[in-house]
CSV table of C-alpha atoms and ligand atoms in Angstrom, one decimal:
chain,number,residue,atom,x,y,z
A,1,UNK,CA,-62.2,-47.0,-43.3
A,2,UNK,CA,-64.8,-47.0,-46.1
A,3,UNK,CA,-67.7,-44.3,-46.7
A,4,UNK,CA,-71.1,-45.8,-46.4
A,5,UNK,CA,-74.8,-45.4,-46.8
A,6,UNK,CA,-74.8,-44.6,-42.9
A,7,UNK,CA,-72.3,-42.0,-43.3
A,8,UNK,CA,-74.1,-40.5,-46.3
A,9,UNK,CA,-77.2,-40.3,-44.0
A,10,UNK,CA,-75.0,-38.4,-41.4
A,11,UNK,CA,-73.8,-35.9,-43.6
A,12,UNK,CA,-77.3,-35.0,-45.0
A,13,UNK,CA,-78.0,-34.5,-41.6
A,14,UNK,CA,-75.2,-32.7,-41.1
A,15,UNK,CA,-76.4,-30.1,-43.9
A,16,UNK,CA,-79.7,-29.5,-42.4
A,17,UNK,CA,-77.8,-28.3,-39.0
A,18,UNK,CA,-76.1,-26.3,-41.3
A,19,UNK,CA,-79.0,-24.9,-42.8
A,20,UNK,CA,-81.1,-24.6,-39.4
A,21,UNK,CA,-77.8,-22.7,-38.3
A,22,UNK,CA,-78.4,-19.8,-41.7
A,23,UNK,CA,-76.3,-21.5,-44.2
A,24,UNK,CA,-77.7,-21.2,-47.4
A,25,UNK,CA,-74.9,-21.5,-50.6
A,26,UNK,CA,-76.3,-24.8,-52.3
A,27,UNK,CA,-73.0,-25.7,-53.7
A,28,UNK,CA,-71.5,-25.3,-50.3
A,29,UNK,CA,-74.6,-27.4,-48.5
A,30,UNK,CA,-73.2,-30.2,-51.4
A,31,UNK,CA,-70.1,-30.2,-50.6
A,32,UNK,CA,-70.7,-31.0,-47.0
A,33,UNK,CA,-73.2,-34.0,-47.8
A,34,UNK,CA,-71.0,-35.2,-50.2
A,35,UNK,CA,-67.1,-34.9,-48.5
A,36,UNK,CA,-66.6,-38.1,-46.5
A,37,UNK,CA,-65.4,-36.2,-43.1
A,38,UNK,CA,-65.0,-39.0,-40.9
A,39,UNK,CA,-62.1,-39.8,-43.5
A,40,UNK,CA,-60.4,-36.8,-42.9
A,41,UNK,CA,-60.1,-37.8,-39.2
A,42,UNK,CA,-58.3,-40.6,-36.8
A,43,UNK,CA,-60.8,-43.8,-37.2
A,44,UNK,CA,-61.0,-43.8,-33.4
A,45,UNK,CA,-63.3,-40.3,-33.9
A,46,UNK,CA,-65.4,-41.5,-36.4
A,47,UNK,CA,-68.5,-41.0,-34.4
A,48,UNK,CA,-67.8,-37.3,-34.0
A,49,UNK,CA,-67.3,-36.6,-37.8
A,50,UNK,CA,-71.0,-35.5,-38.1
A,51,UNK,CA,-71.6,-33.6,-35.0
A,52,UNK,CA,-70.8,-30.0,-35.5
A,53,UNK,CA,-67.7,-29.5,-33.7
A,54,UNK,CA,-63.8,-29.0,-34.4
A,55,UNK,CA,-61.7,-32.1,-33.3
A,56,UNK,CA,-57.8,-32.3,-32.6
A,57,UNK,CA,-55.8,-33.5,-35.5
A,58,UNK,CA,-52.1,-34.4,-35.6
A,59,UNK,CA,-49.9,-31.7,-34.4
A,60,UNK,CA,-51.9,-30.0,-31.7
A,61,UNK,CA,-54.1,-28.6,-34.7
A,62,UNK,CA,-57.7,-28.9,-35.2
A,63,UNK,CA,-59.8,-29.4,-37.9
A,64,UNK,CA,-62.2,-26.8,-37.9
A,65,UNK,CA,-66.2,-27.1,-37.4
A,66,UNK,CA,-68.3,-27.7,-40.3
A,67,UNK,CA,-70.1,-24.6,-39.8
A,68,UNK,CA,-66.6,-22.6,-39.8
A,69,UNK,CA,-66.0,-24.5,-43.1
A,70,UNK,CA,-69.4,-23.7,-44.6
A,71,UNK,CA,-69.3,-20.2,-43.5
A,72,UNK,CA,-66.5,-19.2,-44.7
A,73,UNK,CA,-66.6,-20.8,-47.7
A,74,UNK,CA,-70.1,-19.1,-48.1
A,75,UNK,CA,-68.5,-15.6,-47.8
A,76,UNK,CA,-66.0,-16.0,-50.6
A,77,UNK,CA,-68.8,-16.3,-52.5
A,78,UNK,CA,-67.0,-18.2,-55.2
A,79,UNK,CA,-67.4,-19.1,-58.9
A,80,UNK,CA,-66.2,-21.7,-60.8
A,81,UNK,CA,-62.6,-21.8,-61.8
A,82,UNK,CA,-61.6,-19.5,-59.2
A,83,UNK,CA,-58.1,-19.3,-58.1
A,84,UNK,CA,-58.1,-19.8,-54.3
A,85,UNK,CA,-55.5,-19.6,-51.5
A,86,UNK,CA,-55.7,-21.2,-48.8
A,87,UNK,CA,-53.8,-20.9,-45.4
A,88,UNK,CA,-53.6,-23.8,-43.2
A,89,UNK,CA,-53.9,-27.4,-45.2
A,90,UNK,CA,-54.3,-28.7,-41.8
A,91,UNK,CA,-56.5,-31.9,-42.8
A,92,UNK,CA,-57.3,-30.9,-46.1
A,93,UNK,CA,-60.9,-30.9,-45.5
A,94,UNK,CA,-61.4,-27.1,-46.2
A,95,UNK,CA,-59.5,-28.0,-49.5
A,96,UNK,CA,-61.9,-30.7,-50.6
A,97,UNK,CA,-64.8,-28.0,-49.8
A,98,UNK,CA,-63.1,-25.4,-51.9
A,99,UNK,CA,-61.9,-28.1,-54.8
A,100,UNK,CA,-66.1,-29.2,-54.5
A,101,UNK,CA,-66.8,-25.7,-55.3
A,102,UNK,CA,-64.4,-25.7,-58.4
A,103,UNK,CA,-61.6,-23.7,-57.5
A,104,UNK,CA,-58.1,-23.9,-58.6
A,105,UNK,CA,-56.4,-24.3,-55.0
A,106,UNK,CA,-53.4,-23.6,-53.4
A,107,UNK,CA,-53.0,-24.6,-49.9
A,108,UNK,CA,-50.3,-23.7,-47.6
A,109,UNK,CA,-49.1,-25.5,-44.3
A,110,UNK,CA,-46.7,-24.7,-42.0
A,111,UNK,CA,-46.7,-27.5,-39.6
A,112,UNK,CA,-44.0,-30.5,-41.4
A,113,UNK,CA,-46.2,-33.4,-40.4
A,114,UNK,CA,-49.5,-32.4,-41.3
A,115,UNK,CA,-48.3,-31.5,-44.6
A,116,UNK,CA,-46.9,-35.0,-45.1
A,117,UNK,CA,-50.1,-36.6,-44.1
A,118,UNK,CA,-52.5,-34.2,-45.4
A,119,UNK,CA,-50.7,-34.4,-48.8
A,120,UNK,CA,-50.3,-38.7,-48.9
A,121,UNK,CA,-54.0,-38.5,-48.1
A,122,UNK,CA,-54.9,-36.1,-50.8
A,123,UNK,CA,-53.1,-38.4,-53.3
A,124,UNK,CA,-54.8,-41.7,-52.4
A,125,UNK,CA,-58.1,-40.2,-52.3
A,126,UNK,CA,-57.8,-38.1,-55.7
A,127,UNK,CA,-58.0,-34.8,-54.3
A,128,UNK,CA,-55.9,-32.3,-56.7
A,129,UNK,CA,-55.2,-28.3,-55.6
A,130,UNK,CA,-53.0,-27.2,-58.1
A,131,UNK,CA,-50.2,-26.3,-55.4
A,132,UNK,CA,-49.6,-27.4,-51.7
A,133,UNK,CA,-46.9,-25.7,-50.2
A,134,UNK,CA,-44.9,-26.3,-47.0
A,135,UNK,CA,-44.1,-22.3,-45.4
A,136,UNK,CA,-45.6,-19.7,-44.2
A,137,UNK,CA,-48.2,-18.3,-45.4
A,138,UNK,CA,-48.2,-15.2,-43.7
A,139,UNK,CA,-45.9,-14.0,-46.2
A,140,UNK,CA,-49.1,-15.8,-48.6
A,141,UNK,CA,-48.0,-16.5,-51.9
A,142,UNK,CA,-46.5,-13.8,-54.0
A,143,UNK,CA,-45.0,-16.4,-57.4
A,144,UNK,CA,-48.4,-17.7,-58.2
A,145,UNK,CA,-50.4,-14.0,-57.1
A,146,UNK,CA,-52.6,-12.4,-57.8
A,147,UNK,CA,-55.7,-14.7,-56.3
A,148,UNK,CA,-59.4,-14.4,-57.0
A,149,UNK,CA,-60.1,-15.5,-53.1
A,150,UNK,CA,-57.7,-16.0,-50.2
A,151,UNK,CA,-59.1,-18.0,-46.9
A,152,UNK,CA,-57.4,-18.2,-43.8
A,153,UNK,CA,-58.0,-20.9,-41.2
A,154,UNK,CA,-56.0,-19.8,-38.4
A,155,UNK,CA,-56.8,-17.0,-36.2
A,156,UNK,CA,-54.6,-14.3,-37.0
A,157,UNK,CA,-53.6,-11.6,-35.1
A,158,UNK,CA,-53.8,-9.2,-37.1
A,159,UNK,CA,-54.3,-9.2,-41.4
A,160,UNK,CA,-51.3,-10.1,-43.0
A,161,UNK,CA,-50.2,-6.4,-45.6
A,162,UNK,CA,-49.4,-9.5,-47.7
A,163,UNK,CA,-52.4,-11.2,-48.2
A,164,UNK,CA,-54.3,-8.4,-49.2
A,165,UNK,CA,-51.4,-7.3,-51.5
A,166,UNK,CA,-51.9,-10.4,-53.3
A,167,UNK,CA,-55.9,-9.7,-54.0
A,168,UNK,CA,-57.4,-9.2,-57.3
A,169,UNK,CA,-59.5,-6.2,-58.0
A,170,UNK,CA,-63.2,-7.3,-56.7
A,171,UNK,CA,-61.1,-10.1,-55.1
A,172,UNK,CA,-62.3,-11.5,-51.7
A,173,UNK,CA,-60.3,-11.9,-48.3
A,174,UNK,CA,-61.4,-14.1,-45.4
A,175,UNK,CA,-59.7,-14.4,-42.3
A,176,UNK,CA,-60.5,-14.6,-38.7
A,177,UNK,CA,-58.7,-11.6,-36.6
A,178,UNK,CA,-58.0,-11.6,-33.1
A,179,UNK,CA,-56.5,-13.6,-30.2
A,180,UNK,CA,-58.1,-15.5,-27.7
A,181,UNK,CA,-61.4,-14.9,-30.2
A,182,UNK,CA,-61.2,-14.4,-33.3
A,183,UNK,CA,-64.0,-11.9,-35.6
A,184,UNK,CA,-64.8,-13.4,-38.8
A,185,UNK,CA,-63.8,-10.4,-41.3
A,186,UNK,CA,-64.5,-10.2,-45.6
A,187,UNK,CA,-62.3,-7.8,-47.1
A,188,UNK,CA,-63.5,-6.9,-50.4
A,189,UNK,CA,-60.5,-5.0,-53.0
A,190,UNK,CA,-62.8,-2.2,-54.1
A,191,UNK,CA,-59.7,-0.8,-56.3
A,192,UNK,CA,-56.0,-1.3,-56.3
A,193,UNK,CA,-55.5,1.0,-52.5
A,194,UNK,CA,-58.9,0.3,-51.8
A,195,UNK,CA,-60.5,-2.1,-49.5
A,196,UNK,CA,-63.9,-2.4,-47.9
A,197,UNK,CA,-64.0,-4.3,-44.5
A,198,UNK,CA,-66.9,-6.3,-43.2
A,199,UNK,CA,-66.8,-8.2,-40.0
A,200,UNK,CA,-69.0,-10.8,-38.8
A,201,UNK,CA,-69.8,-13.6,-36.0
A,202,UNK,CA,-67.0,-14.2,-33.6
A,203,UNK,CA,-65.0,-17.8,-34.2
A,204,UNK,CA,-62.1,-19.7,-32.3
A,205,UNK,CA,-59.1,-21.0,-34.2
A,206,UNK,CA,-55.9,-22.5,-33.5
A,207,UNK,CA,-53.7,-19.5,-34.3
A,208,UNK,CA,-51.5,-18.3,-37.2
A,209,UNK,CA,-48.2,-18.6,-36.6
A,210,UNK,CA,-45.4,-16.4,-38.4
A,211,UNK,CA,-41.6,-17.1,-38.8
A,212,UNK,CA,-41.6,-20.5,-36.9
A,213,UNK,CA,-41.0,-23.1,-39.9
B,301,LIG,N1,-58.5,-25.9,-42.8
B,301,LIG,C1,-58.0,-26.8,-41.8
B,301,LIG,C2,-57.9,-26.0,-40.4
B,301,LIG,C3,-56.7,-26.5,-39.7
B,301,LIG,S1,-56.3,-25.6,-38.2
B,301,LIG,C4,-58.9,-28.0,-41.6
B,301,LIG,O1,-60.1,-27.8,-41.8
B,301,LIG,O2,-58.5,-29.0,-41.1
B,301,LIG,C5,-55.3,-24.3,-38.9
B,301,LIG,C6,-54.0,-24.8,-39.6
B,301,LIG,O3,-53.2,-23.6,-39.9
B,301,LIG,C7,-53.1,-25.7,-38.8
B,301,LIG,O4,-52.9,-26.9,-39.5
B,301,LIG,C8,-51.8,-24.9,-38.6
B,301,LIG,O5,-50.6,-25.6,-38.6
B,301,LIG,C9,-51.9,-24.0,-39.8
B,301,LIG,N2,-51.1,-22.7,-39.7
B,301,LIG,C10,-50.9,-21.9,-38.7
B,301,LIG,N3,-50.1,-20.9,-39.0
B,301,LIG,C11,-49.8,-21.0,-40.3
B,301,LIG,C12,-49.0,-20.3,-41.2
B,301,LIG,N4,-48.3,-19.2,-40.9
B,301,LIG,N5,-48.9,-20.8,-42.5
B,301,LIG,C13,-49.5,-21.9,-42.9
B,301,LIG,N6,-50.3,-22.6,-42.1
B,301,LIG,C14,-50.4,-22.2,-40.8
């Protein structure tokens, strides 16, 4: 499968959903007109690459809804250079958003398969985070801590003591909490025992499982 002028034209349109829907972080909007979707995805789907919806991946997994991806990417609010980590590779297409936006990434995935694809795929089209990790990352990840930003795309039940361990000071936590729904939360580090907790729009995710590699 190749990227083409007709996909281009479907992203871009794509972005303006995005933007009708309140997203407003420019590098983020480029990242989604630029980030060739439909490649991230079984050919078969191509047509639904550019609609705003999550579609099954291998595994039973999903890869999440553009405007999941931009809104979450949004409230990291990142700068460049950042050192991000990411839970749930799945399809690596958060990754390319986040790797778009100039962070340093490291990307965690617990399902065998997925990793093996996700990561051939990141190869052949040049994608580089700095470290992707089969494991859990419910226990995050402590060697290469502390991160600037830590996003989670699974729905978790509740938020992991570790992740927020492994914050910066002023460092930024986003992860979806609950079980059949999930709230999208921000915790910011305000100090080192100090966190302030935000909580926005609810969200459905495939959920984050602990202990089952
Ligand atoms: N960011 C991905 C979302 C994939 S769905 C994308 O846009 O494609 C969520 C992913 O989280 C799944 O691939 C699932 O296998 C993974 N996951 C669930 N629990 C996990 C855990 N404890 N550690 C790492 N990955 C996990």
């Amino acid at each position: 499968m190749k990227d083409t002028f007709k996909h281009r034209g479907m992203r871009n349109k794509l972005a303006q959903v995005l933007i009708d829907k309140g997203i407003g972080n420019k590098t983020v909007l480029d990242a989604i007109r630029d980030i060739p979707r439909h490649l991230f995805m079984d050919s078969s789907f191509e047509g639904h690459a550019y609609q705003d919806k999550a579609f099954p991946i291998a595994a039973n997994q999903t890869i999440s809804q553009p405007y999941t991806v931009a809104f979450q990417t949004e409230l990291l609010a990142l700068e460049g250079g950042m050192k991000v980590l990411e839970i749930g590779t799945g399809s690596g297409y958060q990754t390319a958003v986040l790797l778009k936006c100039k962070a340093k990434v490291y990307t965690i995935e617990r399902q065998l398969e997925l990793f093996k694809k996700t990561n051939l795929f990141f190869k052949k089209m040049g994608y580089r985070p700095k470290k992707a990790i089969f494991g859990d990352g419910y226990k995050g990840l402590p060697d290469e801590a502390p991160f600037d930003r830590i996003i989670v795309t699974a729905g978790a039940p509740e938020v992991p003591k570790a992740l927020l361990s492994q914050l910066k000071v002023g460092g930024r936590l986003v992860i979806p909490v609950g079980f059949e729904e999930q709230i999208m939360t921000l915790y910011v580090r305000t100090s080192e025992k100090e966190f302030e907790k935000t909580e926005y729009g609810s969200f459905k995710f495939v959920p984050l499982l602990e202990d089952k590699n």
